[in-house]
CSV table of C-alpha atoms in Angstrom, one decimal:
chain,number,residue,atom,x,y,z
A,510,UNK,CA,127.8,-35.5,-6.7
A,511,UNK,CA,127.8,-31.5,-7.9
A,512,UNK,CA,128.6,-30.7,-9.4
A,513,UNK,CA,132.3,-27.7,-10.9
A,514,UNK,CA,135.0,-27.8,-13.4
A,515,UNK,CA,137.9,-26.2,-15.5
A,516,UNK,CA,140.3,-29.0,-14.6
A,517,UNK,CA,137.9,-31.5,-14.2
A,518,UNK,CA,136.6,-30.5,-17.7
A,519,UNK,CA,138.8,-33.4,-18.7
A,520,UNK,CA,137.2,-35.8,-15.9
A,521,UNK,CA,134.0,-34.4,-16.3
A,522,UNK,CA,133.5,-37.1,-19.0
A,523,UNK,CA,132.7,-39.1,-16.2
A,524,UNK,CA,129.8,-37.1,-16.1
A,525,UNK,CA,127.0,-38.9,-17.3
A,526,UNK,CA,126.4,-36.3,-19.2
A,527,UNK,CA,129.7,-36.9,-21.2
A,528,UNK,CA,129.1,-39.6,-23.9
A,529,UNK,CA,131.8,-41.9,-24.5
A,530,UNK,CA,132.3,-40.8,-28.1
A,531,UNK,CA,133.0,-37.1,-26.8
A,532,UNK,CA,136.3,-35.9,-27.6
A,533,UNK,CA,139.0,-34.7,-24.9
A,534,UNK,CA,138.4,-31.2,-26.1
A,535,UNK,CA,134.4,-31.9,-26.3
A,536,UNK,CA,134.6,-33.2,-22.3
A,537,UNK,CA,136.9,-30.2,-21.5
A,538,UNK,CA,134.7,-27.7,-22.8
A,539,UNK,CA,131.8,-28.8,-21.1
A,540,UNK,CA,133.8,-29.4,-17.3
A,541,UNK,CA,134.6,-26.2,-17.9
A,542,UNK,CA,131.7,-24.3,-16.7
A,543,UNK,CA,132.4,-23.6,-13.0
A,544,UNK,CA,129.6,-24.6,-10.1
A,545,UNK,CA,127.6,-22.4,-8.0
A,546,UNK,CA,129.1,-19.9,-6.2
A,547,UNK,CA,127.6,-17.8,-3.2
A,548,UNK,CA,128.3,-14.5,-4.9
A,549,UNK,CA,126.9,-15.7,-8.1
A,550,UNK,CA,124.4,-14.0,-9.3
A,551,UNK,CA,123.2,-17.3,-11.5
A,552,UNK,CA,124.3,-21.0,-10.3
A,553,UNK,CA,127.1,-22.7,-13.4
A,554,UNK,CA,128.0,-26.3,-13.3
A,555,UNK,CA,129.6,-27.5,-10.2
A,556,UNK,CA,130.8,-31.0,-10.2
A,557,UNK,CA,134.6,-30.8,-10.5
A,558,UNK,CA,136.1,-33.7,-12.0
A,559,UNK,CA,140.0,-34.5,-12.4
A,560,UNK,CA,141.4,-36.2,-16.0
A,561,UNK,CA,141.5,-39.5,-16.3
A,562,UNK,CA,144.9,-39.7,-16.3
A,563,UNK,CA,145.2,-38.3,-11.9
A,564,UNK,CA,146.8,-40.6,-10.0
A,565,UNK,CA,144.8,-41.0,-6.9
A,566,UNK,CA,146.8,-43.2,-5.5
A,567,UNK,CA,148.7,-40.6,-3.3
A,568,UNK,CA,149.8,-41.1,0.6
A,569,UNK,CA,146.4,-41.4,3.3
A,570,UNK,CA,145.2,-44.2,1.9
A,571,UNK,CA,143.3,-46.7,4.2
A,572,UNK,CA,144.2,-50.4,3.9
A,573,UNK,CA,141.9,-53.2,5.4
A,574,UNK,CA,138.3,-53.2,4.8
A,575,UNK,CA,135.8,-51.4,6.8
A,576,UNK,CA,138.8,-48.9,7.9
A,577,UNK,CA,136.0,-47.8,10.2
A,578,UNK,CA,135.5,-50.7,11.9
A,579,UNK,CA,133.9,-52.2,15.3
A,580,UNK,CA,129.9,-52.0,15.7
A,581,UNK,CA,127.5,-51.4,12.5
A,582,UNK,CA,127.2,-47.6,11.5
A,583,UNK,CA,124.3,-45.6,10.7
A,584,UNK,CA,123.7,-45.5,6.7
A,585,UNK,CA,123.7,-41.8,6.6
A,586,UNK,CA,126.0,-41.1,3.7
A,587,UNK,CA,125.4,-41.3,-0.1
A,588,UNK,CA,128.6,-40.8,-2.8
A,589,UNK,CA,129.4,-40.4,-6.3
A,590,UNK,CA,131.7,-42.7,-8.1
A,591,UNK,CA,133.8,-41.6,-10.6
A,592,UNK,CA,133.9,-43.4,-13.5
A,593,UNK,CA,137.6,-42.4,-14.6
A,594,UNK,CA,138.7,-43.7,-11.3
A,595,UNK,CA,136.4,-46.4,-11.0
A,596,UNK,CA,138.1,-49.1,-9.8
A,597,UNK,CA,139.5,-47.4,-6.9
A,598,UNK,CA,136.0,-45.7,-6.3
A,599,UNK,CA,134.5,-48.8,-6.3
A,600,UNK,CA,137.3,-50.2,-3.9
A,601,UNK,CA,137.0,-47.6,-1.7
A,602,UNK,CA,133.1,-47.7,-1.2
A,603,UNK,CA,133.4,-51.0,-0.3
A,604,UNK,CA,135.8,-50.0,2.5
A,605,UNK,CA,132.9,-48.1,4.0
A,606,UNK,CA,130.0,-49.5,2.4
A,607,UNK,CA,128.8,-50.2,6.4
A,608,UNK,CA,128.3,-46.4,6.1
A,609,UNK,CA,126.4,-46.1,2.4
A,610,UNK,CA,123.5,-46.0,1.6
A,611,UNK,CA,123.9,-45.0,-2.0
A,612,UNK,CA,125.9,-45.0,-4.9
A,613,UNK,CA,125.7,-43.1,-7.6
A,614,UNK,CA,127.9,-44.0,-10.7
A,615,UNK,CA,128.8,-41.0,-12.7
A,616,UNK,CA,127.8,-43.6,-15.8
A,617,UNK,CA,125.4,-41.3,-18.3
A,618,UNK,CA,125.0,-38.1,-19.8
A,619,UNK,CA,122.0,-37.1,-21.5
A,620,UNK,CA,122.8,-35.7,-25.4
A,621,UNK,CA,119.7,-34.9,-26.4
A,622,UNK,CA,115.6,-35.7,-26.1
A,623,UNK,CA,116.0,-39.0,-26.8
A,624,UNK,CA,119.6,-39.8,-26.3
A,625,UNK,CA,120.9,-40.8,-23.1
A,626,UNK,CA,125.0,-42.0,-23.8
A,627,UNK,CA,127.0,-44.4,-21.4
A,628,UNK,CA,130.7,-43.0,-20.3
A,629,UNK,CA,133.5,-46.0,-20.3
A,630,UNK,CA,132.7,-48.8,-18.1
A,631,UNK,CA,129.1,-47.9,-17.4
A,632,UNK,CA,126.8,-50.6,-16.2
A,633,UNK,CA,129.6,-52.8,-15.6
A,634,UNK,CA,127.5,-55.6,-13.5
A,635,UNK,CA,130.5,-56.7,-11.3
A,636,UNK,CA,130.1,-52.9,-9.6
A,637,UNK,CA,126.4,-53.6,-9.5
A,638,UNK,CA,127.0,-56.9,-7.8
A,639,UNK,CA,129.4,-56.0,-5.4
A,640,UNK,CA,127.9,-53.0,-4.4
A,641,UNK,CA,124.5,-54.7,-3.7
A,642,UNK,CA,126.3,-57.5,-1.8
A,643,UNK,CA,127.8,-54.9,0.2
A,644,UNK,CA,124.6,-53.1,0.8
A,645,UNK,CA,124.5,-49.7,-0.9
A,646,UNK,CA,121.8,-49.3,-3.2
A,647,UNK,CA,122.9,-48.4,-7.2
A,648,UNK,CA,121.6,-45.0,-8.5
A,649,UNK,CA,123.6,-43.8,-11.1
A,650,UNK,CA,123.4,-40.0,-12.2
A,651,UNK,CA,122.3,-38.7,-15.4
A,652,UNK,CA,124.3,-35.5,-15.8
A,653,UNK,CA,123.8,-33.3,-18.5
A,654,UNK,CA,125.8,-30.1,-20.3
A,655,UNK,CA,124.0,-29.5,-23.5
A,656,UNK,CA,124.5,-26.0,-25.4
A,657,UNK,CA,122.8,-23.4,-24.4
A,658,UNK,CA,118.7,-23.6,-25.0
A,659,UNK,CA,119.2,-27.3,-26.0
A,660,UNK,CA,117.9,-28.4,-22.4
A,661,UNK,CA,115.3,-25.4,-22.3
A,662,UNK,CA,114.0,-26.7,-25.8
A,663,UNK,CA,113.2,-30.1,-24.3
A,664,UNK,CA,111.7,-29.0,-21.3
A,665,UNK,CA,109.4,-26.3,-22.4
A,666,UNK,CA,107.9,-28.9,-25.2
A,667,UNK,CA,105.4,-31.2,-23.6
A,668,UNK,CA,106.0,-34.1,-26.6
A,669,UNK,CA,110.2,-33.5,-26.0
A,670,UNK,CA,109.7,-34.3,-22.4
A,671,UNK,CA,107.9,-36.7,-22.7
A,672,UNK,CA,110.7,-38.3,-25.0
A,673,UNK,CA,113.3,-37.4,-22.7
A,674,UNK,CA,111.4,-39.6,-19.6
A,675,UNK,CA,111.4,-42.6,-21.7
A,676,UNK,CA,114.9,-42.4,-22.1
A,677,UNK,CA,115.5,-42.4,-19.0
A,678,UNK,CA,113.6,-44.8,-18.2
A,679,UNK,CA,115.4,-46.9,-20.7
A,680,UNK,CA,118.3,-46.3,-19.7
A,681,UNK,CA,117.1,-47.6,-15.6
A,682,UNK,CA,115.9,-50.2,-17.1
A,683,UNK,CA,119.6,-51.9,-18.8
A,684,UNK,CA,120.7,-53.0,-15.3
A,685,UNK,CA,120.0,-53.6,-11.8
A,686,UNK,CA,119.5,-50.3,-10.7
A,687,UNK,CA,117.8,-49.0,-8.0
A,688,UNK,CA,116.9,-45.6,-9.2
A,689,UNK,CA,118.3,-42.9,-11.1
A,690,UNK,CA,120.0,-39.4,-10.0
A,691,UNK,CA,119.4,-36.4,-12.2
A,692,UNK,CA,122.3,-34.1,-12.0
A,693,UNK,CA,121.0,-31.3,-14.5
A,694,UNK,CA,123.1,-28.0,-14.7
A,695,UNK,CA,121.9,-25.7,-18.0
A,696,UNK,CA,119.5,-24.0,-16.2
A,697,UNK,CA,122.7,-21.5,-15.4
A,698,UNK,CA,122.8,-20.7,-19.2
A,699,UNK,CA,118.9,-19.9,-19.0
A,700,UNK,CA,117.9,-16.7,-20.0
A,701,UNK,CA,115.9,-14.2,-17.8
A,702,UNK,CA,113.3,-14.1,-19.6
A,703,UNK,CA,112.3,-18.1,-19.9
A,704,UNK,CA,113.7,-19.1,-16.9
A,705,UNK,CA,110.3,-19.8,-15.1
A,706,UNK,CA,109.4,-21.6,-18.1
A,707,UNK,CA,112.4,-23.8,-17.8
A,708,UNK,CA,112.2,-24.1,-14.2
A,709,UNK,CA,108.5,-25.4,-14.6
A,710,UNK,CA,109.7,-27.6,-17.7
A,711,UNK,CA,111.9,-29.2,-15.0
A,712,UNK,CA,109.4,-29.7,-12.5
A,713,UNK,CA,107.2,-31.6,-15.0
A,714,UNK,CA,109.6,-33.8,-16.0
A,715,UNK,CA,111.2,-34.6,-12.1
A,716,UNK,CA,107.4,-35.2,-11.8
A,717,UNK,CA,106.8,-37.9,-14.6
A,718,UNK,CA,110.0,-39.6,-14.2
A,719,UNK,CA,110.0,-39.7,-10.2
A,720,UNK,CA,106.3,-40.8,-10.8
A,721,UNK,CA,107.4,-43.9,-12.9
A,722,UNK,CA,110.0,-45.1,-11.0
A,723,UNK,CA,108.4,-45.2,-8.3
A,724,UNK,CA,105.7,-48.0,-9.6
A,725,UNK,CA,108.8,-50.4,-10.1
A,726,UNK,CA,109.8,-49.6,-6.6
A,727,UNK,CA,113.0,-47.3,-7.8
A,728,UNK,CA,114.0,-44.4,-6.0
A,729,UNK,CA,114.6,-40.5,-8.0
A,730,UNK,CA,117.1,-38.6,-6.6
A,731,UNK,CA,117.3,-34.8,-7.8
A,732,UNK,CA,121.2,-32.8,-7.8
A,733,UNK,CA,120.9,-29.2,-7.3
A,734,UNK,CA,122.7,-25.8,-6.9
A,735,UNK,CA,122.6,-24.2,-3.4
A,736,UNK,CA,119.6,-21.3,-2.9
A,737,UNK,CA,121.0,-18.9,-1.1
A,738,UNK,CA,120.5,-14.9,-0.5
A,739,UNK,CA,122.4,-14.1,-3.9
A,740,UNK,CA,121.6,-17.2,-6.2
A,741,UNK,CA,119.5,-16.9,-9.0
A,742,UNK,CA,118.6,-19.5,-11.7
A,743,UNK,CA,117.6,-22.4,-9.9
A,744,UNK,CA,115.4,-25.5,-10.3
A,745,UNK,CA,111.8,-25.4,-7.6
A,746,UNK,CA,113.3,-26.9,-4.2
A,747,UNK,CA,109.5,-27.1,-3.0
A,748,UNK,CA,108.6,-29.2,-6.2
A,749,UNK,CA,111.4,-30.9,-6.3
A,750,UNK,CA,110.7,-31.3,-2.6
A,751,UNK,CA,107.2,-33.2,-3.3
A,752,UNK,CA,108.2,-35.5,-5.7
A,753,UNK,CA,111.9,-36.4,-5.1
A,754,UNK,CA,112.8,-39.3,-2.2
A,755,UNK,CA,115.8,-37.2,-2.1
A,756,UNK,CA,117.2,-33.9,-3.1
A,757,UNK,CA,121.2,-33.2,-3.0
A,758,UNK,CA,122.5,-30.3,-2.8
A,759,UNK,CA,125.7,-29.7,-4.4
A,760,UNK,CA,127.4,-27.7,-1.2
A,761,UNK,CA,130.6,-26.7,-2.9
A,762,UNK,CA,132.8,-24.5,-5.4
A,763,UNK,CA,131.7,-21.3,-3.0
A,764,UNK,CA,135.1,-20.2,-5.0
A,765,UNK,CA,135.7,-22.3,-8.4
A,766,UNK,CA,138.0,-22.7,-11.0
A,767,UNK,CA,137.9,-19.6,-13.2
A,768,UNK,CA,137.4,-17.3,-9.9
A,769,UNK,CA,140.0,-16.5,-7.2
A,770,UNK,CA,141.5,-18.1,-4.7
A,771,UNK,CA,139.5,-19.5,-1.3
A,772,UNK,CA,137.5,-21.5,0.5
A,773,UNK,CA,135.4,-24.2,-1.9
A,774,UNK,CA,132.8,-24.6,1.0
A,775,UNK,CA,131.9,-22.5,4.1
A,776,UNK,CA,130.6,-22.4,7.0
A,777,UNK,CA,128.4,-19.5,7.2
A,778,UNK,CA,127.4,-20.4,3.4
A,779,UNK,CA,126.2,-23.9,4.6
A,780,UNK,CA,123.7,-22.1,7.0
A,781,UNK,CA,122.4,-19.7,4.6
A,782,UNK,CA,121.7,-22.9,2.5
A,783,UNK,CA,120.2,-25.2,4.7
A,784,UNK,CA,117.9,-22.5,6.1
A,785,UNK,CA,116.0,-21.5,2.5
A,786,UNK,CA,116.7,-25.9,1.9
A,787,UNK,CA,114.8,-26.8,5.2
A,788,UNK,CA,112.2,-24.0,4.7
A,789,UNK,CA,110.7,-25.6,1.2
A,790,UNK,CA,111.7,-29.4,1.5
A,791,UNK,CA,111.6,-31.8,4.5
A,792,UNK,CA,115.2,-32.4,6.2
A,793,UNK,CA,114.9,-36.4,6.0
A,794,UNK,CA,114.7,-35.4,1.8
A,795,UNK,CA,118.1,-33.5,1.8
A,796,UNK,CA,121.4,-34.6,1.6
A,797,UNK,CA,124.2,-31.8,2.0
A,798,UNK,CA,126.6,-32.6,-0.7
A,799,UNK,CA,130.2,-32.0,0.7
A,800,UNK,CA,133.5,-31.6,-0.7
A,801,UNK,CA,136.5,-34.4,-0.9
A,802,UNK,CA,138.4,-32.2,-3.2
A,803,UNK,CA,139.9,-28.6,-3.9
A,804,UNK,CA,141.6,-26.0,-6.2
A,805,UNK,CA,145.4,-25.2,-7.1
A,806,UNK,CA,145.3,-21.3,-7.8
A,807,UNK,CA,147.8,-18.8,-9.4
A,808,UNK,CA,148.0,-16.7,-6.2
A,809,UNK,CA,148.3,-13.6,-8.5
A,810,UNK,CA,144.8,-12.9,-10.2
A,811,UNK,CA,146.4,-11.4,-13.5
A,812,UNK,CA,148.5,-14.5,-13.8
A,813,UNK,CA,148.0,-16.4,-17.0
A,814,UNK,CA,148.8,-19.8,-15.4
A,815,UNK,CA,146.0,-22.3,-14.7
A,816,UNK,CA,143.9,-23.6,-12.1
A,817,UNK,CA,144.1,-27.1,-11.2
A,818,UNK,CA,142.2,-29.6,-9.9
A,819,UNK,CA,143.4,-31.7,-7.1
A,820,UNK,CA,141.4,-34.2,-4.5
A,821,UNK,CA,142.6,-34.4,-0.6
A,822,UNK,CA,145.0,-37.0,-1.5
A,823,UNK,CA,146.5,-35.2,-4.5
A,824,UNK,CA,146.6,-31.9,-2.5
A,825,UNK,CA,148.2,-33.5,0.6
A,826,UNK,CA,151.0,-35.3,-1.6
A,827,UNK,CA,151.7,-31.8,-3.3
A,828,UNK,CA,152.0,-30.0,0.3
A,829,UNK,CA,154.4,-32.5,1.4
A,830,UNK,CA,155.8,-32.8,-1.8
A,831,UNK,CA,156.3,-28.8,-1.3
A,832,UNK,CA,157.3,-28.8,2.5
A,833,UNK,CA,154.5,-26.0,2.3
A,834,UNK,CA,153.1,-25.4,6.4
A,835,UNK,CA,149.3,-26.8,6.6
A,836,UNK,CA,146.8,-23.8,7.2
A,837,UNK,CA,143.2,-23.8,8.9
A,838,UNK,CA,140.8,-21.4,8.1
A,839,UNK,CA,138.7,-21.0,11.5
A,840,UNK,CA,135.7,-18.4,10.0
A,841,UNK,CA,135.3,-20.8,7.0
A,842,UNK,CA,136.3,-24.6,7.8
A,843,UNK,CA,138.4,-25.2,5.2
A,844,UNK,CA,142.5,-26.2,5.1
A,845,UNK,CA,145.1,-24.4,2.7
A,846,UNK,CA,148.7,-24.0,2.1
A,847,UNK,CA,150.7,-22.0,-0.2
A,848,UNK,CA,153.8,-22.9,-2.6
A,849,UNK,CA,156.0,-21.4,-5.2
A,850,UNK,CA,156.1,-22.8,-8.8
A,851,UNK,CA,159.3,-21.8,-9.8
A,852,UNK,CA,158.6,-18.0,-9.7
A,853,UNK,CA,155.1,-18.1,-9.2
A,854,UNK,CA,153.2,-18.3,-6.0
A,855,UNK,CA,150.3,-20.2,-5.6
A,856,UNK,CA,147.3,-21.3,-3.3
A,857,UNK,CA,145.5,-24.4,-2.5
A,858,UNK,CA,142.2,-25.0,-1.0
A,859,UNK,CA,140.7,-28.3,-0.6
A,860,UNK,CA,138.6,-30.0,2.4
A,861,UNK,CA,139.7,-32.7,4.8
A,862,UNK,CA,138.6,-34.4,8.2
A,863,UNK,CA,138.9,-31.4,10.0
A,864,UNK,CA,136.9,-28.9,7.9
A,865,UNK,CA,134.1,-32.0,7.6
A,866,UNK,CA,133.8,-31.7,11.4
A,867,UNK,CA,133.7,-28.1,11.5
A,868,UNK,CA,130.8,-28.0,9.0
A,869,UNK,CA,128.9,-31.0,10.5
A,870,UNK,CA,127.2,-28.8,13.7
A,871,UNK,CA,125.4,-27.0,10.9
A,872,UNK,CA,123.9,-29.9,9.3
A,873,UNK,CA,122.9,-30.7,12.8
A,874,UNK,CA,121.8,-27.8,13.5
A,875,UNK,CA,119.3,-27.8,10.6
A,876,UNK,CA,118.4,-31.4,11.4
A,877,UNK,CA,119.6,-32.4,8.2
A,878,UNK,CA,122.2,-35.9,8.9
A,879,UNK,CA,122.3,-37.4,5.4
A,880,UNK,CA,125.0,-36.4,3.5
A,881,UNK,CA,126.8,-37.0,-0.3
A,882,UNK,CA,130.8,-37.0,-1.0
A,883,UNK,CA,132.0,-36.0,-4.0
A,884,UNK,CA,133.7,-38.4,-4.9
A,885,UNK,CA,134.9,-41.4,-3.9
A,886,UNK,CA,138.9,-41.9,-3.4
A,887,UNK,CA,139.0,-38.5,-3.7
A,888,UNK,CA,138.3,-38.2,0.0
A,889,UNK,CA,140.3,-37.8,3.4
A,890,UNK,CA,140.3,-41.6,5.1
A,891,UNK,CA,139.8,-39.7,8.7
A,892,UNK,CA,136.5,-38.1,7.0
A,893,UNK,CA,134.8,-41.3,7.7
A,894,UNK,CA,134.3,-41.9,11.3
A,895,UNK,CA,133.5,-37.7,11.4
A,896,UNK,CA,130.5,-38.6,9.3
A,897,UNK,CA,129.2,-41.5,11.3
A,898,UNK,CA,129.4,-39.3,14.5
A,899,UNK,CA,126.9,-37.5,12.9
């Protein structure tokens, strides 16, 4: 990633966080915690994940390898790979693995201290060989959504932490890996009160683990809520800044799942991040995670309907499905379109091509060119040669 989630509460097992012997209901719960949003007064999980069962097979898709084609591109971009859609993921980063620099498998979820649990298919070598063939380094992401104070109980105890770091060390150490990603989200359920005790729990911990995968030559990447003006809870950027090779920074769910209908990433928003980002940690350390997916609203806020999840692919297939106009919204970047469900009106917001390249002379602006999609086959085909323009 992200980061995120009512939908993808079922698709959230991919988290790493989710263990394979979670439940439906268990993974649902925990996707269910929404991401960081701009007006939030405290940052809440953020990577949205769609069930298992969502066809991403919907019309866009590129055919041919390399759809980008021509001369070598610049290795700019990292990407999450979902592990409920990882075959296709893994097809599709080999499609643009000229571009990748990183992969990171949503493979692990950490349960407890000393518990780190695989989700289906993780570590499968054949994705670890191809991907390596292709290039792209393999960092997959340790995600975590324990009940609340279970992650504040491990950091704030010195022995705890220490536990935790050796299983994640382990855990780098059952394949080929290149490094891990910690994508670590409880900090939103932290109260007042210990949250600088949490905070600096964190920082020891990035510190140890980023320290000890580094003497085998492995890189530590650190997932993170945007800072911005109205944020609060959120892990040290500076810290994380020191130790980290890189820090990503989950740039989306501006408007979530259990909020109201809009924009999932903005424009203005992305400035407000990358100037408090670039302030405390170097630009060539950040990666502006960006958006391949979107929201399906009940247009009316007192309806009882649901939200749902849907990717470009799955959002472009309904609006044509629909016959519903496509929509641009110039102040933030971002494509919608409306439709009626029977009675019922409702809105979709998602990202494509178009909103990438409205967003991208921010990054530029900031000097910050390295970039994460969540997720792979999730994504707009046209997004790609956007990204390598820079």
């Amino acid at each position: 990633m992200g980061i995120r989630l009512d939908l993808m509460v079922i698709g959230f097992l991919a988290h790493p966080s989710r263990t394979v012997a979670l439940t439906l209901a268990g993974m649902l719960a925990a996707a269910l915690l929404p991401a960081a949003s701009a007006a939030a007064s405290a940052p809440v999980p953020a990577h949205p994940l769609p069930p298992p069962s969502l066809s991403t097979n919907a019309p866009g898709s590129e055919s041919g390898p390399h759809a980008g084609g021509g001369a070598a591109l610049p290795r700019t971009v990292s990407a999450w790979l979902p592990y409920w859609d990882q075959e296709g993921a893994y097809q599709d980063a080999l499609r643009h693995s000229e571009q990748l620099h990183t992969v990171s498998p949503f493979w692990y979820q950490a349960i407890s201290a000393g518990r780190i649990d695989p989700h289906p298919g993780a570590g499968e070598r054949r994705i670890i060989d191809g991907l390596h063939r292709a290039g792209a380094k393999v960092v997959p992401t340790v995600m975590e959504t324990m009940k609340k104070g279970a992650l504040a109980a491990i950091l704030t105890d010195p022995a705890q932490r220490t536990e935790h770091a050796d299983a994640l060390m382990r855990t780098v150490s059952t394949r080929d890996y290149d490094g891990l990603d910690l994508d670590y989200e409880s900090i939103a359920a932290t109260g007042e009160s210990t949250y600088r005790q949490v905070r600096d729990g964190f920082t020891a911990l990035a510190t140890d683990l980023c320290g000890r995968l580094h003497k085998l030559r492995k890189q530590c990447v650190i997932t993170v809520f945007p800072k911005t003006r109205t944020t609060g809870r959120i892990w040290d950027y500076a810290a994380i800044g020191r130790v980290a090779d890189r820090m990503r920074i989950m740039g989306y769910n501006l408007h979530w799942s259990s909020g109201t209908p809009g924009p999932i990433s903005d424009t203005a928003w992305y400035d407000d991040i990358l100037t408090r980002a670039t302030a405390l940690v170097p630009a060539a350390k950040l990666e502006m995670g960006l958006p391949a997916y979107g929201w399906d609203w009940p247009a009316d806020p007192e309806s009882s309907a649901k939200t749902g999840h849907v990717t470009w692919k799955t959002a472009e297939a309904l609006r044509i499905k629909k016959g519903a106009p496509y929509q641009f919204d110039k102040v933030s970047g971002t494509p919608h379109f409306s439709y009626l469900d029977g009675d019922e009106r409702r809105e979709v917001w998602y990202q494509d091509a178009r909103g990438i390249a409205e967003h991208m002379p921010v990054l530029r602006r900031h000097g910050v060119r390295n970039t994460a999609i969540w997720a792979l086959n999730f994504e707009d085909p046209n997004m790609w040669p956007v990204l390598a323009r820079g």
